[in-house]
Amino acid sequence: MDISTQPKGIYILKIIMPDGTHTRKIIKK
């Protein structure tokens, strides 16, 4: 999984599932 760092302390985790779908988790710090 790759981690993209967005402004204002927001991290977006892009997770690629085995079936090929994409899941994004947004973590605010």
XYZ file of C-alpha atoms in Angstrom:
29
model
C 0.000 0.000 0.000
C 1.181 3.520 -0.678
C 0.708 6.463 1.635
C -0.045 9.879 0.196
C 0.517 12.859 2.446
C -2.050 15.600 1.987
C -1.940 19.144 3.426
C -3.295 19.888 6.915
C -2.132 16.577 8.371
C -4.471 14.324 6.416
C -3.113 10.951 5.342
C -4.764 8.842 2.679
C -4.047 5.118 2.667
C -4.676 3.519 -0.705
C -5.193 -0.195 -0.302
C -5.480 -2.529 -3.274
C -7.585 -5.555 -2.423
C -6.868 -9.014 -3.898
C -10.006 -8.802 -6.078
C -8.689 -5.633 -7.700
C -10.853 -3.089 -5.924
C -9.407 -0.029 -4.272
C -10.063 1.051 -0.712
C -9.114 4.437 0.641
C -8.777 5.096 4.331
C -8.469 8.704 5.436
C -6.549 9.290 8.652
C -6.540 12.741 10.213
C -3.659 13.598 12.509
